[in-house]
Structure formats: structure tokens, C-alpha cells
Short mmCIF file of C-alpha atoms in Angstrom, two decimals:
data_model
loop_
_atom_site.label_atom_id
_atom_site.label_comp_id
_atom_site.label_asym_id
_atom_site.label_seq_id
_atom_site.Cartn_x
_atom_site.Cartn_y
_atom_site.Cartn_z
CA MET A 118 39.67 142.04 -63.15
CA ASP A 119 40.67 139.61 -60.50
CA ILE A 120 44.11 138.16 -61.48
CA THR A 121 45.13 134.87 -59.93
CA GLN A 122 48.78 133.60 -59.98
CA VAL A 123 48.57 129.84 -60.72
CA ALA A 124 52.23 128.91 -61.24
CA THR A 125 52.31 126.86 -58.01
CA LEU A 126 49.05 125.17 -58.95
CA VAL A 127 50.09 124.18 -62.49
CA ASN A 128 53.41 122.86 -61.21
CA SER A 129 51.60 120.50 -58.72
CA VAL A 130 49.11 119.61 -61.44
CA ASN A 131 51.97 118.63 -63.75
CA GLN A 132 53.46 116.35 -60.99
CA GLU A 133 50.06 114.66 -60.59
CA ILE A 134 49.69 114.12 -64.36
CA ILE A 135 53.17 112.60 -64.88
CA GLY A 136 52.75 110.36 -61.84
CA SER A 137 55.47 111.78 -59.61
CA SER A 138 53.06 112.93 -56.98
CA ALA A 139 49.92 111.62 -55.34
CA VAL A 140 46.55 113.19 -56.04
CA LEU A 141 46.41 116.25 -53.77
CA GLU A 142 43.69 118.57 -52.58
CA GLU A 143 43.51 121.55 -54.94
CA ASP A 144 42.13 124.96 -54.27
CA LEU A 145 40.29 125.93 -57.52
CA SER A 146 38.05 128.61 -55.89
CA ASN A 147 40.04 131.42 -57.47
CA VAL A 148 40.96 129.62 -60.67
CA VAL A 149 37.70 128.58 -62.29
CA ASP A 150 35.26 131.49 -62.55
CA VAL A 151 31.64 130.66 -61.57
CA GLY A 152 30.47 134.22 -62.36
CA LYS A 153 28.96 137.09 -60.37
CA ALA A 154 25.59 138.75 -60.48
CA ILE A 155 27.09 142.25 -60.21
CA PHE A 156 30.42 144.06 -60.46
CA ASP A 157 32.44 144.48 -57.31
CA ALA A 158 35.87 145.81 -56.25
CA THR A 159 37.65 143.24 -58.36
CA SER A 160 36.13 144.78 -61.52
CA TYR A 161 38.51 147.70 -61.46
CA ASP A 162 41.75 147.98 -63.46
CA HIS A 163 45.11 147.16 -61.96
CA TYR A 164 46.80 150.46 -63.05
CA VAL A 165 45.02 153.44 -61.56
CA LYS A 166 42.47 151.16 -59.76
CA THR A 167 39.51 153.40 -60.59
CA LEU A 168 38.62 152.45 -64.18
CA VAL A 169 35.77 149.96 -64.54
CA ASP A 170 36.64 146.91 -66.68
CA HIS A 171 34.66 146.95 -69.97
CA ILE A 172 32.62 144.00 -71.26
CA GLY A 173 34.59 142.41 -74.12
CA ARG A 174 32.11 139.62 -75.08
CA VAL A 175 28.35 139.12 -74.55
CA ILE A 176 27.01 135.70 -74.71
CA PHE A 177 23.31 135.04 -74.88
CA VAL A 178 22.08 131.67 -73.52
CA ASP A 179 19.64 131.05 -76.42
CA ARG A 180 18.88 127.52 -77.37
CA LYS A 181 15.68 125.93 -78.67
CA TYR A 182 13.95 123.11 -76.91
CA SER A 183 11.59 120.65 -78.67
CA GLY A 184 9.72 117.80 -76.98
CA SER A 185 10.18 114.12 -77.58
CA LEU A 186 6.60 113.21 -78.33
CA ALA A 187 5.99 115.05 -81.60
CA SER A 188 4.45 111.97 -83.09
CA LEU A 189 1.25 112.60 -81.11
CA TYR A 190 0.40 115.72 -83.12
CA ARG A 191 -2.35 115.27 -85.66
CA ASP A 192 -4.07 117.64 -88.12
CA ASN A 193 -5.61 121.03 -87.44
CA TRP A 194 -8.78 122.76 -88.54
CA GLU A 195 -9.90 126.41 -88.70
CA TYR A 196 -13.65 126.17 -88.01
CA GLY A 197 -15.78 124.06 -85.74
CA ALA A 198 -14.87 122.74 -82.27
CA VAL A 199 -15.80 119.09 -82.06
CA MET A 200 -13.82 116.13 -83.45
CA GLU A 201 -16.09 113.21 -84.46
CA LYS A 202 -14.58 109.76 -84.84
CA ILE A 203 -16.71 107.26 -86.79
CA TYR A 204 -15.84 103.55 -86.60
CA VAL A 205 -17.25 100.13 -87.29
CA THR A 206 -18.26 98.32 -84.09
CA ASP A 207 -18.75 94.84 -85.50
CA LEU A 208 -17.50 93.36 -88.73
CA PRO A 209 -20.13 91.92 -91.14
CA VAL A 210 -20.87 88.19 -90.56
CA ALA A 211 -20.55 85.42 -93.04
CA VAL A 212 -23.75 83.76 -94.45
CA GLU A 213 -24.30 80.79 -96.57
CA ASN A 214 -23.57 81.15 -100.32
CA ASP A 215 -26.81 80.45 -102.21
CA THR A 216 -24.92 79.78 -105.43
CA TRP A 217 -24.18 76.24 -104.40
CA LYS A 218 -27.54 75.26 -102.90
CA LEU A 219 -30.01 75.90 -105.73
CA GLN A 220 -33.31 74.09 -105.48
CA ASN A 221 -36.16 73.84 -107.96
CA GLY A 222 -38.87 76.32 -107.30
CA THR A 223 -37.09 78.18 -104.62
CA SER A 224 -36.91 81.96 -104.56
CA TYR A 225 -33.60 83.65 -103.72
CA ASP A 226 -34.24 87.21 -102.47
CA PRO A 227 -31.48 89.64 -103.50
CA ASN A 228 -33.20 92.61 -101.80
CA VAL A 229 -32.49 91.89 -98.18
CA PHE A 230 -31.04 95.02 -96.41
CA THR A 231 -27.99 94.31 -94.26
CA GLN A 232 -27.37 97.28 -91.98
CA PRO A 233 -23.73 98.04 -91.16
CA SER A 234 -22.79 98.35 -87.43
CA VAL A 235 -21.35 101.83 -87.03
CA ALA A 236 -20.83 104.17 -84.04
CA ALA A 237 -19.38 107.58 -83.41
CA LYS A 238 -17.39 109.22 -80.63
CA PHE A 239 -17.30 113.00 -80.05
CA TYR A 240 -14.36 114.87 -78.51
CA ASN A 241 -15.20 118.34 -77.39
CA LYS A 242 -12.51 119.32 -74.83
CA LYS A 243 -9.84 121.93 -75.40
CA SER A 244 -6.95 122.74 -73.06
CA THR A 245 -5.32 126.17 -73.18
CA PHE A 246 -2.66 128.37 -71.39
CA GLU A 247 -0.67 131.42 -72.20
CA VAL A 248 2.78 132.80 -71.43
CA ASP A 249 3.19 136.60 -71.16
CA LEU A 250 6.28 138.66 -71.78
CA SER A 251 6.96 142.38 -71.61
CA ILE A 252 9.49 143.94 -74.07
CA ALA A 253 11.04 147.29 -73.16
CA ASP A 254 13.77 148.06 -75.70
CA ILE A 255 14.47 151.70 -74.83
CA GLN A 256 15.10 151.17 -71.16
CA VAL A 257 17.72 148.46 -71.74
CA ARG A 258 19.59 150.13 -74.63
CA SER A 259 22.24 151.54 -72.17
CA ALA A 260 23.31 147.93 -71.35
CA PHE A 261 24.38 147.07 -74.87
CA ASP A 262 26.97 148.25 -77.35
CA SER A 263 24.85 148.04 -80.57
CA ALA A 264 21.49 147.30 -82.06
CA THR A 265 22.78 143.83 -82.91
CA GLN A 266 23.29 143.04 -79.23
CA LEU A 267 19.91 144.48 -78.34
CA ASN A 268 18.13 142.38 -81.04
CA ALA A 269 19.97 139.26 -79.82
CA PHE A 270 18.85 140.01 -76.34
CA ILE A 271 15.20 140.39 -77.38
CA SER A 272 15.50 137.25 -79.52
CA MET A 273 16.74 135.33 -76.46
CA LEU A 274 13.71 136.54 -74.43
CA MET A 275 11.25 135.43 -77.15
CA ASN A 276 13.03 132.07 -77.41
CA SER A 277 12.68 131.68 -73.69
CA VAL A 278 8.91 131.94 -74.12
CA ASP A 279 9.07 129.39 -76.90
CA THR A 280 11.01 127.10 -74.72
CA ALA A 281 8.60 127.60 -71.79
CA ILE A 282 5.71 126.64 -74.08
CA ASN A 283 7.48 123.56 -75.51
CA ILE A 284 8.33 122.26 -72.10
CA ARG A 285 4.70 122.58 -71.00
CA LEU A 286 3.42 121.05 -74.26
CA GLU A 287 5.77 118.09 -73.71
CA GLY A 288 4.42 117.75 -70.28
CA LEU A 289 0.86 117.64 -71.61
CA SER A 290 1.99 115.19 -74.29
CA GLU A 291 3.26 112.87 -71.55
CA ARG A 292 -0.16 113.28 -69.66
CA VAL A 293 -1.90 111.93 -72.81
CA ILE A 294 0.28 108.82 -72.69
CA ASN A 295 -0.20 108.55 -68.94
CA THR A 296 -3.97 108.71 -69.41
CA LEU A 297 -3.78 105.78 -71.83
CA ILE A 298 -1.52 103.84 -69.54
CA ALA A 299 -3.81 104.36 -66.49
CA ASN A 300 -7.04 103.53 -68.33
CA THR A 301 -5.52 100.35 -69.82
CA PHE A 302 -4.24 99.17 -66.44
CA ASN A 303 -7.59 99.92 -64.80
CA ASP A 304 -9.51 98.10 -67.47
CA ASP A 305 -7.30 94.99 -67.44
CA ILE A 306 -6.68 94.77 -63.65
CA PRO A 307 -9.71 96.44 -62.06
CA ASP A 308 -8.50 95.96 -58.47
CA LEU A 309 -5.25 97.83 -59.49
CA ASP A 310 -3.08 95.08 -57.98
CA VAL A 311 0.43 95.67 -59.37
CA SER A 312 1.44 92.12 -58.58
CA LYS A 313 -0.93 90.76 -61.19
CA THR A 314 -0.80 90.64 -64.96
CA GLY A 315 -3.22 90.95 -67.72
CA ILE A 316 -3.40 90.76 -71.53
CA LYS A 317 -3.19 94.52 -72.09
CA ALA A 318 -1.40 95.38 -68.82
CA VAL A 319 1.52 93.10 -68.94
CA ASN A 320 3.50 92.53 -65.76
CA LEU A 321 6.85 91.45 -67.23
CA LEU A 322 8.34 90.64 -63.84
CA LYS A 323 5.44 88.32 -62.81
CA LEU A 324 5.59 86.54 -66.19
CA TYR A 325 9.35 86.07 -65.84
CA ASN A 326 9.19 84.90 -62.24
CA ASP A 327 6.33 82.46 -62.98
CA GLN A 328 8.36 80.95 -65.74
CA PHE A 329 11.62 80.93 -63.94
CA SER A 330 10.48 80.48 -60.31
CA SER A 331 13.67 78.90 -59.16
CA ALA A 332 15.25 82.36 -58.90
CA PRO A 333 12.46 85.03 -58.62
CA LEU A 334 13.53 88.60 -59.00
CA THR A 335 12.41 91.75 -57.28
CA VAL A 336 11.72 95.06 -58.96
CA ASP A 337 15.03 96.44 -57.69
CA GLU A 338 16.94 93.51 -59.15
CA CYS A 339 15.24 93.04 -62.54
CA MET A 340 16.68 96.15 -64.23
CA TYR A 341 20.24 94.75 -63.68
CA ASN A 342 19.46 91.18 -64.77
CA ALA A 343 20.49 90.37 -68.31
CA GLU A 344 18.11 87.34 -68.50
CA PHE A 345 15.05 89.35 -67.41
CA ILE A 346 15.87 92.15 -69.74
CA ARG A 347 16.22 89.67 -72.61
CA TYR A 348 12.85 88.12 -71.64
CA ALA A 349 11.31 91.64 -71.51
CA ALA A 350 12.65 92.55 -74.92
CA LEU A 351 11.33 89.25 -76.32
CA THR A 352 7.83 89.80 -74.84
CA ILE A 353 7.60 93.36 -76.17
CA ALA A 354 8.65 92.16 -79.67
CA LYS A 355 6.02 89.44 -79.46
CA TYR A 356 3.25 91.94 -78.67
CA SER A 357 4.34 94.11 -81.51
CA GLU A 358 3.76 91.23 -83.83
CA ARG A 359 0.48 90.17 -82.14
CA LEU A 360 -1.04 93.69 -82.62
CA LYS A 361 -0.68 93.28 -86.40
CA LYS A 362 -3.39 90.57 -86.37
CA VAL A 363 -7.07 91.16 -85.97
CA SER A 364 -8.16 90.70 -82.33
CA THR A 365 -10.55 92.00 -79.65
CA LEU A 366 -8.02 91.46 -76.84
CA PHE A 367 -5.91 94.59 -76.95
CA ASN A 368 -8.47 97.49 -76.53
CA CYS A 369 -10.65 98.36 -73.63
CA GLY A 370 -13.81 98.38 -75.80
CA GLY A 371 -13.44 94.87 -76.98
CA LEU A 372 -13.76 95.79 -80.61
CA VAL A 373 -12.17 94.13 -83.51
CA ARG A 374 -8.90 95.97 -84.14
CA PHE A 375 -5.54 95.47 -85.69
CA THR A 376 -2.48 97.68 -85.71
CA PRO A 377 0.09 97.29 -88.50
CA LYS A 378 3.74 98.07 -87.74
CA ASP A 379 3.57 101.49 -89.50
CA LYS A 380 0.62 102.49 -87.18
CA GLN A 381 2.31 101.39 -83.97
CA HIS A 382 3.71 103.98 -81.58
CA ILE A 383 6.16 102.48 -79.11
CA VAL A 384 7.33 104.62 -76.11
CA LEU A 385 9.83 103.13 -73.72
CA LEU A 386 11.43 104.31 -70.56
CA SER A 387 14.96 105.33 -71.38
CA ASP A 388 16.47 103.59 -68.30
CA PHE A 389 15.06 100.31 -69.63
CA VAL A 390 16.38 101.01 -73.15
CA ALA A 391 19.82 101.87 -71.78
CA ALA A 392 19.82 98.66 -69.70
CA ALA A 393 18.91 96.63 -72.79
CA GLY A 394 21.70 98.20 -74.77
CA SER A 395 24.22 97.51 -72.02
CA TYR A 396 23.19 94.01 -71.07
CA LEU A 397 21.98 92.66 -74.46
CA GLN A 398 23.84 94.46 -77.26
CA SER A 399 27.42 94.83 -75.87
CA ASP A 400 28.20 91.14 -75.99
CA THR A 401 25.93 89.98 -78.82
CA TYR A 402 27.29 89.52 -82.34
CA HIS A 403 23.85 89.24 -84.08
CA ASN A 404 22.23 92.03 -82.04
CA GLU A 405 19.28 92.35 -84.39
CA PHE A 406 17.86 89.27 -82.61
CA THR A 407 17.92 90.89 -79.15
CA LYS A 408 17.38 94.56 -79.75
CA LEU A 409 14.18 96.31 -78.70
CA PRO A 410 11.79 97.53 -81.41
CA ASP A 411 12.40 101.03 -82.60
CA ALA A 412 10.83 103.34 -80.13
CA VAL A 413 10.61 106.90 -78.82
CA THR A 414 12.30 107.03 -75.41
CA VAL A 415 11.31 109.17 -72.42
CA PRO A 416 13.45 109.68 -69.22
CA TYR A 417 10.25 109.54 -67.04
CA TRP A 418 6.51 109.32 -67.44
CA GLN A 419 5.48 112.09 -65.10
CA GLY A 420 8.60 113.55 -63.69
CA SER A 421 12.12 112.89 -62.34
CA GLY A 422 11.26 113.36 -58.73
CA THR A 423 14.05 114.79 -56.66
CA ASP A 424 16.43 111.90 -57.33
CA TYR A 425 15.80 110.40 -60.68
CA GLY A 426 15.30 107.10 -58.89
CA PHE A 427 13.58 104.21 -60.68
CA ASP A 428 10.55 104.53 -58.34
CA SER A 429 10.08 108.16 -59.48
CA ILE A 430 10.70 107.96 -63.19
CA SER A 431 8.77 104.74 -63.71
CA LYS A 432 5.56 105.80 -61.89
CA VAL A 433 2.23 106.86 -63.33
CA HIS A 434 -0.03 108.20 -60.62
CA ILE A 435 -3.10 110.07 -61.90
CA ASP A 436 -6.88 110.32 -61.56
CA ILE A 437 -8.94 109.08 -64.50
CA VAL A 438 -12.58 109.26 -65.33
CA ASP A 439 -14.53 106.29 -63.94
CA PRO A 440 -15.65 104.29 -67.02
CA SER A 441 -18.90 103.29 -65.25
CA ASP A 442 -19.73 106.85 -64.08
CA ASP A 443 -18.21 109.80 -65.84
CA THR A 444 -19.09 112.10 -62.85
CA LYS A 445 -16.53 110.22 -60.68
CA THR A 446 -12.76 109.65 -60.91
CA ILE A 447 -10.56 106.71 -60.04
CA GLU A 448 -7.12 107.12 -58.59
CA VAL A 449 -4.59 104.87 -60.42
CA GLU A 450 -1.07 104.41 -59.18
CA LEU A 451 1.13 102.17 -61.38
CA PRO A 452 4.84 102.08 -60.57
CA GLY A 453 7.44 100.33 -62.65
CA VAL A 454 6.12 101.26 -66.13
CA LEU A 455 8.69 100.31 -68.74
CA GLY A 456 6.76 101.04 -71.93
CA ILE A 457 3.62 101.17 -74.07
CA ILE A 458 2.63 100.21 -77.62
CA PHE A 459 -0.50 101.96 -78.93
CA ASP A 460 -2.29 102.49 -82.15
CA HIS A 461 -1.88 105.72 -84.13
CA ASP A 462 -5.54 106.51 -83.42
CA ALA A 463 -5.45 105.59 -79.72
CA ALA A 464 -4.04 108.91 -78.58
CA GLY A 465 -3.13 112.24 -80.07
CA ILE A 466 -3.14 115.96 -80.04
CA THR A 467 -5.26 117.79 -82.52
CA ASN A 468 -6.19 121.31 -83.53
CA ASP A 469 -2.93 122.72 -82.10
CA LYS A 470 -3.14 126.52 -82.19
CA ARG A 471 -0.27 128.78 -81.23
CA ARG A 472 -0.58 132.52 -81.68
CA VAL A 473 0.80 135.80 -80.39
CA THR A 474 -1.14 139.02 -79.63
CA SER A 475 0.41 142.19 -78.37
CA ASN A 476 -0.44 145.51 -76.74
CA TYR A 477 1.84 148.63 -76.79
CA ASN A 478 1.76 150.78 -73.62
CA ALA A 479 2.55 154.27 -74.90
CA LYS A 480 2.71 155.81 -71.47
CA ALA A 481 5.48 153.52 -70.10
CA GLU A 482 6.89 152.59 -73.53
CA PHE A 483 6.78 148.87 -73.39
CA THR A 484 5.06 146.11 -75.29
CA ASN A 485 3.24 143.24 -73.67
CA MET A 486 3.34 139.99 -75.74
CA PHE A 487 0.71 137.32 -75.10
CA TYR A 488 1.73 133.86 -76.37
CA LYS A 489 -1.38 131.74 -76.47
CA GLN A 490 -1.60 127.95 -76.84
CA ASP A 491 -4.73 125.88 -77.48
CA ALA A 492 -4.96 122.11 -78.38
CA ASN A 493 -7.33 119.11 -78.08
CA TYR A 494 -5.76 116.19 -76.21
CA PHE A 495 -7.60 112.83 -76.78
CA VAL A 496 -7.44 109.13 -75.97
CA ASP A 497 -9.59 106.49 -77.62
CA LEU A 498 -9.89 103.36 -75.51
CA ASN A 499 -11.44 101.46 -78.41
CA GLU A 500 -8.06 101.36 -80.10
CA ASN A 501 -5.24 98.97 -79.33
CA ALA A 502 -2.84 99.71 -76.51
CA VAL A 503 -0.55 97.45 -74.39
CA VAL A 504 1.26 98.55 -71.30
CA PHE A 505 4.43 96.86 -69.96
CA PHE A 506 5.37 97.19 -66.32
CA VAL A 507 7.21 95.42 -63.44
CA GLY A 508 5.35 94.94 -60.21
CA GLU A 509 5.42 92.68 -57.19
CA ALA A 510 3.33 91.93 -54.15
CA GLY A 511 3.47 94.61 -51.53
CA ALA A 512 4.63 97.32 -53.93
#
């Protein structure tokens, strides 16, 4: 074991703490252990200098990871492949009430057939992947002191597979949301001009600057402006209320839809939520009037990039199926996405199947584990969805 004398260091630390010395440069390279991949010469004892230090504690880095978009998961089924979604396309129309227009000698036919307007959608795509792991317990027994340690080691390996799968499933869940965001933006603003605004793809920055044109903000400024954040929170709350009422405005299919509060899924960018908490809640006594609706937060829509900059975390940049020709795709790039409100039936993950198969290799004495994951990821553009973003000309 490498022993470091730190008396001089702790004495100088004490002087810095009590204020009798300025803050000095400190050499901590031999004080705080950052670990080594293998034993070296410092791993021998300090008596005869030939005995190897024994391991006194084994710590397994074993923690579970679960995604943030679990609300997207729907029901499963054992047999069949296709999900059929049946819905009413047009509500029945009102007709005159014959009860109050009776005329002598007039026949009133009760046998007229009124056909309902119903359609169906079929979802028949499945996405799948697997993660493989080889377990060889005999070969690693020499590295541990007991069966308990060995079991903990194997448990850690299996949990690493579970974590790997959950991270990838969370990424696919985010892609479901991104698909809904991109399709909504493309439908509402077909030229994909991020300086414009629509009724389903709401450019909060444009709306704010149009209303308060005396001091227009840029994308870089708006996230640090309390008045803009207050305006954005107000607008999102308004749309949450509007979606409760019957309308054809908030879905790409133009169908009559309504989304009550308990069927609304709200996903917001965590940087925006943090800004709202800092700028709106910290100095407000009745903060229930300024707070954002309850929402799931995500730190980014596609990824953090290399810098976690706002441009990286707020961007959705994907290819979607061309609504006018399903053999083609459209590239959609939408920066500055702050959030989305969508109907429970607008997006989801169904028929989630996770299973494990294994094969024992008797010759080399190890077991291969195959962790398989299948699921159906769907978006229904006939259901309500509203996207909120900030964009300006030239972005």
C-alpha cells in the first residue's frame, strides 16, 4: 500500500480554513486515490516488502436505471401481430325534430338508416434488438473470496445488461416523441420555417415578440428573460385548457377530438422547467398562478451533444415519412423545442416483450445469455398534439 504523509498538507489546509492564509495551490495527486487498473510495486507491504496487499473490501457498481417516459407503455398481447385502431371520423349531424312540426296527413318515416362514419388504422411494425452476455463462473472463482462475492459479481453483470436495455428503450421512447413533434411541425408549417408559428406548432418566441415588439428577444436571450418565461408558461397552460374542448384544430387529420386533463401527456425540456422554477417561483408568493402544468421532464430530445448546449438539447432533427407519399421521407430540423402536449392515444409503445434465452457451452464451460427485446412503437396523427418551440429568422 502506498502511504502518504499529509501532516504538512493538513496544516496548510487548516490555515486556509481559519482564514490565516490565502488559498494556495495544493498537490492532491498522492492524497486522493483515483484507482489503478492493476497492482504495481506500491501494492506490497512495508515490512518485508514482498507480501502482496490483500483485498479488504469488494464494491460492485450495481445500480438500476429506468427511463423517464414510462407513461408511453401500453398493453401487451400474446397472439396476433397487428394493432387495429377504430375511430369515428365525423360526429353525427343534427336534424330537425319532427315532434314539433306535425302536419295533417303527413307520414313520418322512422325507418331511415343513418350510417355512422367510422374508419380504422392498422399498425404492423415491430422494432427489435438484443444484448448478449457470456457468463463463466468457474474461470473467475479465483478472483473472489466466497460464493456470495461471485453471485454479486454475476448479478452486477446481469444488471448491466438490464441497464443497457433500459437506456436503449428510453432512447426509442424519445424517438416516438420526436416523431410526433416532427410530424406536427411539418403539418402545421409545411415549409419548415422556424421563424413562423402555427396553431399546433407554436413558436412561443414569435408570439412574444409580436406582442411585445418594443424589445424583441433572440433565442439565446429568451431562456433568461423572466417575462418571456412567464408568457411561455401562460401559453402552455392555455393550450392545456383548450385541448379539453372539442376541436379539429389540434390534430393533423383535422378530426373532431378533445383531450381531457387526465388524458394529456405533457413533456417539457428540463432546462426550460428549471428556468421557470428559478425566474417565476423564487419570488412569487402565490406560485400556483405562475407554475407550469405537471409534466414529465427530459434533459434533451435526441441527445446532449458534446456540450449540453441549448442548441443540442432542444433540437429535433429526424427524417419522417412523407404524408403525401409513404415511399419518400422528409428531413425535419426543428431547434428550440421546449415541450409538447399530446393525447394518450397519440403516441405509445405496445406489445413490449422482454425475454432471455441461453445456451451452455459444455466444451469451454460458459453460458451465453441472449436478452431479447421487441416492441411496437406508434404515433397517431389523428389525435391531438401541440408542440412548443422558440425560433427566429435565420436560425
